[in-house]
Coordinates of C-alpha atoms and ligand atoms in Angstrom, one line a residue:
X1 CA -8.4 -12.6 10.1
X2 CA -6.1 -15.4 9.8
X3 CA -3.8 -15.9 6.9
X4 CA -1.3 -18.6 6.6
X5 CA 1.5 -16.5 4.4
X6 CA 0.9 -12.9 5.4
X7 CA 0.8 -11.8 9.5
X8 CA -0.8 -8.8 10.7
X9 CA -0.3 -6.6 13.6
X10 CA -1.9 -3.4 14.3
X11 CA -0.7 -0.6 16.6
X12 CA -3.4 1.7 17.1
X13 CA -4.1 2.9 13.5
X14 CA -1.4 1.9 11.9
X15 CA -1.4 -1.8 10.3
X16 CA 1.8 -3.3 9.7
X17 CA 1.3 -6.4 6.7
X18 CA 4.3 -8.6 6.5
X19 CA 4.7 -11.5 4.0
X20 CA 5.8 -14.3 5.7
X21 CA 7.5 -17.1 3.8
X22 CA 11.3 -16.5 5.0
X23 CA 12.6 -19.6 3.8
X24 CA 12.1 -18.9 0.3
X25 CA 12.7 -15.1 0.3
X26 CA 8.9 -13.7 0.4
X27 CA 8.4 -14.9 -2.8
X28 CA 5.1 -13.6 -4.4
X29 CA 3.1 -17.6 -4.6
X30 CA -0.5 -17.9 -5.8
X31 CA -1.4 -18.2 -1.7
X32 CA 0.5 -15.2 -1.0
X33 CA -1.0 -12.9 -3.8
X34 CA -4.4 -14.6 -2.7
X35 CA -4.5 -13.9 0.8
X36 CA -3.1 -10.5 0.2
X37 CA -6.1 -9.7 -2.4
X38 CA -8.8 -10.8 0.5
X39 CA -7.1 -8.4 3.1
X40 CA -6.7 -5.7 0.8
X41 CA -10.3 -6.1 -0.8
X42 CA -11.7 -6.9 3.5
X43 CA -10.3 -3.4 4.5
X44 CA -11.7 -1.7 1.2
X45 CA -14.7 -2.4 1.8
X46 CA -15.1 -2.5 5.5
X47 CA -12.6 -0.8 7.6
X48 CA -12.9 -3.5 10.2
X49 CA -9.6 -2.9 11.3
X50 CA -10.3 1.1 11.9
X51 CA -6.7 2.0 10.4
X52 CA -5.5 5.3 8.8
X53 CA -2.1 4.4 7.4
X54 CA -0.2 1.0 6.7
X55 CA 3.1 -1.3 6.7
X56 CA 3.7 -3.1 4.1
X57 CA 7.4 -5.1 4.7
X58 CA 8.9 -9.0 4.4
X59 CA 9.8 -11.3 7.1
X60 CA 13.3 -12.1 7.9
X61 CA 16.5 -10.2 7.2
X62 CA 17.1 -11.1 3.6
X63 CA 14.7 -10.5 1.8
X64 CA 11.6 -7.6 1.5
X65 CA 10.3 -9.8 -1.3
X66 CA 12.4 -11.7 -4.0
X67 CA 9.9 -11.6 -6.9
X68 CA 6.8 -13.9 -8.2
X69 CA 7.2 -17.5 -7.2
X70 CA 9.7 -18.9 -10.1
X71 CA 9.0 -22.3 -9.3
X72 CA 5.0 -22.0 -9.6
X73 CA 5.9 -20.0 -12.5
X74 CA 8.0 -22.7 -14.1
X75 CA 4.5 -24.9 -13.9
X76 CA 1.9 -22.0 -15.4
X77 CA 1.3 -22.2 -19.6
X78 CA 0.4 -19.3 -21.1
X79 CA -3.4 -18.7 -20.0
X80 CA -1.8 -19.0 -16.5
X81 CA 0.9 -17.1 -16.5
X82 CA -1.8 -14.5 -18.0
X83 CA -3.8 -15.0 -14.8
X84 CA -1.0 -15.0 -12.6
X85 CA 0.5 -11.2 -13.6
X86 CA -3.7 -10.2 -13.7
X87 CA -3.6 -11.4 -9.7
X88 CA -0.3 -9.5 -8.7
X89 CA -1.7 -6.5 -10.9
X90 CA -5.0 -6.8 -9.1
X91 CA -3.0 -6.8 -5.9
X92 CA -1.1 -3.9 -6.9
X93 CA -4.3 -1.7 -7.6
X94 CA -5.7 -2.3 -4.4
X95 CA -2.7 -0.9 -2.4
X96 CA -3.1 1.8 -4.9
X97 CA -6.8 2.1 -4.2
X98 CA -6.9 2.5 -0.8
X99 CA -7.5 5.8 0.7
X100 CA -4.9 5.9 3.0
X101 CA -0.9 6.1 3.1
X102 CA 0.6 3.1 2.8
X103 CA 4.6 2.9 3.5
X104 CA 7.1 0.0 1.9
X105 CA 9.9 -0.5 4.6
X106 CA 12.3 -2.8 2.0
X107 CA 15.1 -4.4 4.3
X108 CA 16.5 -7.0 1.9
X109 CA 16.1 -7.5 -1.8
X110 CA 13.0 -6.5 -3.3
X111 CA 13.4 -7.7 -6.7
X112 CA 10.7 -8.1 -10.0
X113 CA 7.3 -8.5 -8.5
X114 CA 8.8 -7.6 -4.9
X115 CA 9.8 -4.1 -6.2
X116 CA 6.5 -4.0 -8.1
X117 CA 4.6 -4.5 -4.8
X118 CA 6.9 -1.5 -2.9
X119 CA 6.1 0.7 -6.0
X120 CA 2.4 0.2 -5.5
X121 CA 2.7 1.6 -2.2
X122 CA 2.9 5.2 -1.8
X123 CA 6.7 5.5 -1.1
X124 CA 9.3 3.3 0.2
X125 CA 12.1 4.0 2.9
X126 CA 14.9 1.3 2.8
X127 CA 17.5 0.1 5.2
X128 CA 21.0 -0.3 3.8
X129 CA 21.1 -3.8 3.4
X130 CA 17.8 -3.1 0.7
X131 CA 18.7 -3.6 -2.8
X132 CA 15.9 -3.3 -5.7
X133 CA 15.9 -4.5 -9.2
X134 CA 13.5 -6.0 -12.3
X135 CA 15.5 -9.3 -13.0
X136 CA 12.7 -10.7 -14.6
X137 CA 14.6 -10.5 -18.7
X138 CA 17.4 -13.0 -16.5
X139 CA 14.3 -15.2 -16.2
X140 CA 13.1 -15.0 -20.3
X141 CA 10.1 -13.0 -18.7
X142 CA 9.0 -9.1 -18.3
X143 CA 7.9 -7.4 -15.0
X144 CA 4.3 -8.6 -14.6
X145 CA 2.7 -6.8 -11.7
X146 CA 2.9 -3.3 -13.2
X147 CA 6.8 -2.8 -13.2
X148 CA 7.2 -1.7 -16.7
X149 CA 4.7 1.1 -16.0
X150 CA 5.4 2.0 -12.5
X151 CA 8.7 1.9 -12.5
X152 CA 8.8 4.6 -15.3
X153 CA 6.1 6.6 -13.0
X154 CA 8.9 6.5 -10.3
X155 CA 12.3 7.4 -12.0
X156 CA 11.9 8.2 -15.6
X157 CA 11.8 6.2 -18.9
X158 CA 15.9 6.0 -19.6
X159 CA 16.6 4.9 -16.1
X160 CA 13.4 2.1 -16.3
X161 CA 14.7 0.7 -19.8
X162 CA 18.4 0.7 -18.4
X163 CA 17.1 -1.3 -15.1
X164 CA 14.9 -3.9 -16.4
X165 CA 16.9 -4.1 -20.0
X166 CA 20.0 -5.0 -17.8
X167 CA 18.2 -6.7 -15.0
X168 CA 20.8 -5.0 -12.4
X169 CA 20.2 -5.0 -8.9
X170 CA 21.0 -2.0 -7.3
X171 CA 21.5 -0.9 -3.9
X172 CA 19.4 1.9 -1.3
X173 CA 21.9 4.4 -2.3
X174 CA 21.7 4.2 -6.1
X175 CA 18.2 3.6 -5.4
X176 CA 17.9 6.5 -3.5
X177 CA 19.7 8.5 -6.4
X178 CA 17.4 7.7 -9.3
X179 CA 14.2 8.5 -6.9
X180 CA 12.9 5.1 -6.2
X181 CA 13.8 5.3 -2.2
X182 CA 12.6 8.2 -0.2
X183 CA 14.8 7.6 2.7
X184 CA 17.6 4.8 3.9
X185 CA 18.2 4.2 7.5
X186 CA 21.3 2.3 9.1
X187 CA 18.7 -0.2 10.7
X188 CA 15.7 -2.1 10.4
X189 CA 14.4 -0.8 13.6
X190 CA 15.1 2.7 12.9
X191 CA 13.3 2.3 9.5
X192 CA 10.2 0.9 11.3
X193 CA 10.3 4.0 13.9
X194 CA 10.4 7.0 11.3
X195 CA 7.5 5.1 9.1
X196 CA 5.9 4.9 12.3
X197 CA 7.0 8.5 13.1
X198 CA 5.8 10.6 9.3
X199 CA 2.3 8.4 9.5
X200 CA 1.1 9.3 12.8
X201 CA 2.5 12.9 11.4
X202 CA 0.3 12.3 8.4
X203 CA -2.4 11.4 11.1
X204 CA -2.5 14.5 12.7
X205 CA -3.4 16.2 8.8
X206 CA -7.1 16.0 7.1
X207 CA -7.8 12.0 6.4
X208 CA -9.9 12.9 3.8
X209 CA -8.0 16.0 2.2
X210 CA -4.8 12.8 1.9
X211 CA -6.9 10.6 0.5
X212 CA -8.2 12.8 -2.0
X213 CA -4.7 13.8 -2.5
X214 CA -4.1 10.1 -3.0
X215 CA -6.5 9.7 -5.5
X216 CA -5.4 12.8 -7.3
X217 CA -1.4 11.9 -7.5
X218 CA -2.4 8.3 -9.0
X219 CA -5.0 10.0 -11.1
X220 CA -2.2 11.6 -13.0
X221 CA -1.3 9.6 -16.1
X222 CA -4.1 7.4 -14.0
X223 CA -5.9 6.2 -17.7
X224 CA -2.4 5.9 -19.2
X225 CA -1.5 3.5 -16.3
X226 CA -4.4 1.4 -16.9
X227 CA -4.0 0.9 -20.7
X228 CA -0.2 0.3 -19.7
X229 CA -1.0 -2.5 -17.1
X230 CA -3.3 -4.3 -20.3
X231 CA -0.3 -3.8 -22.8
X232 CA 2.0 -5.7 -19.7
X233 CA -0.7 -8.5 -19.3
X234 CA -0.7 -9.2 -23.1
X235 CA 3.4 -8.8 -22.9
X236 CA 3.6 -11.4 -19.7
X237 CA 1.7 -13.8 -21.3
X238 CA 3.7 -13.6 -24.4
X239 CA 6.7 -14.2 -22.5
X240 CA 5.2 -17.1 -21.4
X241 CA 4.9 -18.2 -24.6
X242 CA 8.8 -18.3 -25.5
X243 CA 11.1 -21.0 -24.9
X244 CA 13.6 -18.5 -23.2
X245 CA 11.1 -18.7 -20.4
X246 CA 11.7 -22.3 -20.2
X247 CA 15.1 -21.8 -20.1
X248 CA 15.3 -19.0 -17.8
X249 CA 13.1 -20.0 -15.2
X250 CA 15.0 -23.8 -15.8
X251 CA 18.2 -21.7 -14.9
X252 CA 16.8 -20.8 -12.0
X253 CA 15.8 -23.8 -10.3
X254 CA 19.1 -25.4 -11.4
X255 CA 20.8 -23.2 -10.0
X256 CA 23.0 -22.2 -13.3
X257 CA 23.5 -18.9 -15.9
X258 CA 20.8 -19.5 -18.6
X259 CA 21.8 -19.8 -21.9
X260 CA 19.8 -17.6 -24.2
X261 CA 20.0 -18.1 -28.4
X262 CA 21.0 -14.3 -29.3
X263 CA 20.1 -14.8 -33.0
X264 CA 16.3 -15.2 -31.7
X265 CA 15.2 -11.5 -32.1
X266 CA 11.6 -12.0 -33.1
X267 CA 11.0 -7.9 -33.9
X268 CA 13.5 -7.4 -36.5
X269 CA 13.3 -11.1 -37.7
X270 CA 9.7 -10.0 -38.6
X271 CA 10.6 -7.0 -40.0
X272 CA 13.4 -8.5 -42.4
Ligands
LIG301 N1 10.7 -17.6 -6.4 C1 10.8 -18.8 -5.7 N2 11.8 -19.1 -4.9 C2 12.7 -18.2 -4.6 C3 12.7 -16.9 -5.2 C4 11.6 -16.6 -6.1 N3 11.5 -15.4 -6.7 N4 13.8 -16.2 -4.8 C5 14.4 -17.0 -4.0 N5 13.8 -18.2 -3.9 C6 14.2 -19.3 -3.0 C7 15.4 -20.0 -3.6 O1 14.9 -20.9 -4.7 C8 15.9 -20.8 -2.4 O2 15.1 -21.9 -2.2 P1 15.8 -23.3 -1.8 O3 16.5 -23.0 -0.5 O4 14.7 -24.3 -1.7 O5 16.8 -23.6 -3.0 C9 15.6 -19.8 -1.3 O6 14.6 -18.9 -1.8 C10 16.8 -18.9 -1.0 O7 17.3 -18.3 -2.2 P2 18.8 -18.4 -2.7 O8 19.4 -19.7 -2.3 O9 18.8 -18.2 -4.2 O10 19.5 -17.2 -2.0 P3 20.8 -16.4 -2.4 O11 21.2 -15.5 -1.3 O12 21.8 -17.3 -3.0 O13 20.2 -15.4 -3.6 C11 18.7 -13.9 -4.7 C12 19.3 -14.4 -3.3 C13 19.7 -13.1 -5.5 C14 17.5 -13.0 -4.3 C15 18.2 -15.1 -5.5 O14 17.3 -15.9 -4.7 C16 17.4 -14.7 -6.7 O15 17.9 -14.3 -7.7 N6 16.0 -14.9 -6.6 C17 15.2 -14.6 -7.7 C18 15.0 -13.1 -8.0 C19 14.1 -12.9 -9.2 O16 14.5 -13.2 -10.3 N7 12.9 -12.3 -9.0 C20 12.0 -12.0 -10.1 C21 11.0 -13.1 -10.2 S1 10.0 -13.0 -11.6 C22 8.9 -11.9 -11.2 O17 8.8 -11.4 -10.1 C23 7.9 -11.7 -12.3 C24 6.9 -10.6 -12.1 O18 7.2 -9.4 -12.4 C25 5.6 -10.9 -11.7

């Protein structure tokens, strides 16, 4: 198969995905989340690849993934945006859905939809130059690929609120701390040798006793999840829908501290 923004490299059954678009950080485009869909959905429904665990990680040394593609993001209305988060969350579910473990090596900053896609693995081991955050309020948005729901799954409701209220990036030890990071390793290369190391542990255990396992784990608040990723759709489109999008995601591109109106709090102005 033959992808223009993802590569793929397998080593006997393990298959190592890595989003490749260095130059802008490993953003999360409409290609990307595309191509990633058709793999994910290929080796669903036909093992062709004859793999029993998986790699998912970002090209270059910067970044794991830096979040949804701002810029195509600055472009979407509404109905798009809608679409947009229902592709990542789509994406999301598959790596969920798979019946096999699937590692996130984050060497860089795996922020918004980048952290959303290492959370829908099954855990993530970091190198110490990884740093994790939901940025997306810095942007007038909310996390759209599952984020507000899996990040809650992953290290509580107080310490989910206080990361994506604040939009703070933290590093692989504080993420380590609150339970988002399994492991942190001083390099890259040592990071790809122990994922490399627990699967082909993990290989020498029952495939299908893991993968019921698997499905068991996720199972757990499983219908909860669902309902949660509808609630984020609706909440991502909404966001779409205010002008601090435009000027956050304007912010962005202009390289500059948006400037948010703090009388604008439409909750309580409804409630007065
Ligand atoms: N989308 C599009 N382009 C991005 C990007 C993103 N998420 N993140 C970085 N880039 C691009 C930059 O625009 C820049 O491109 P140009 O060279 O053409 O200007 C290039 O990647 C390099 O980035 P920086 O120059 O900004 O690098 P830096 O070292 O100064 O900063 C950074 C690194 C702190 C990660 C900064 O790039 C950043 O804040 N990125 C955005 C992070 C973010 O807000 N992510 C959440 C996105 S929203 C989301 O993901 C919603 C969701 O839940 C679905």
């Amino acid at each position: 198969m033959n992808f223009e923004t993802i590569n793929i490299n397998q080593e006997g059954a393990i298959l190592t995905v890595t989003i490749n678009r260095p130059r802008k950080l490993n953003a999360l485009s409409i290609k990307v989340l595309t191509e990633m869909k058709i793999l994910l959905k290929t080796i669903r429904e036909k093992n062709e690849f004859d793999i029993k665990g998986m790699i998912l990680t970002g090209a270059g040394d910067k970044a794991f993934i830096a979040g949804a593609d701002i810029k195509e993001m600055s472009q979407m209305n509404p109905r798009e945006g809608e679409n947009f988060g229902k592709l990542g969350q789509e994406v999301t579910t598959l790596f969920e859905a798979l019946p096999i473990p699937i590692i996130a090596c984050v060497n860089g900053y795996a922020l918004g939809g980048g952290c959303e896609m290492a959370m829908a693995c099954d855990f993530i081991y970091a190198s110490q130059q990884a740093a994790f955050g939901q940025p997306e309020v810095s942007l007038g948005l909310i996390p759209g690929f599952g984020g507000c729901v899996r990040l809650l799954r992953f290290v509580g409701a107080g310490k989910a609120k206080e990361l994506i209220y604040s939009g703070k990036i933290v590093g692989a030890v504080e993420a380590k701390e609150i339970g988002l990071v399994n492991r942190i390793f001083k390099t890259k290369t040592e990071m790809f040798e122990a994922a490399h190391e627990v699967l082909e542990l993990m290989f020498t255990k029952s495939p299908i006793a893991i993968s019921i396992c698997k499905k068991v784990i996720n199972a757990v608040d499983g219908e909860n999840i669902n309902d949660g990723l509808e609630i984020e759709k609706q909440g991502f489109r909404e966001s779409f829908e205010s002008p601090e999008k435009i000027e956050g995601v304007a912010a962005f591109l202009e390289k500059r501290k948006p400037v948010f109106n703090q009388s604008l709090i439409p909750t309580f102005q409804k409630r007065a």
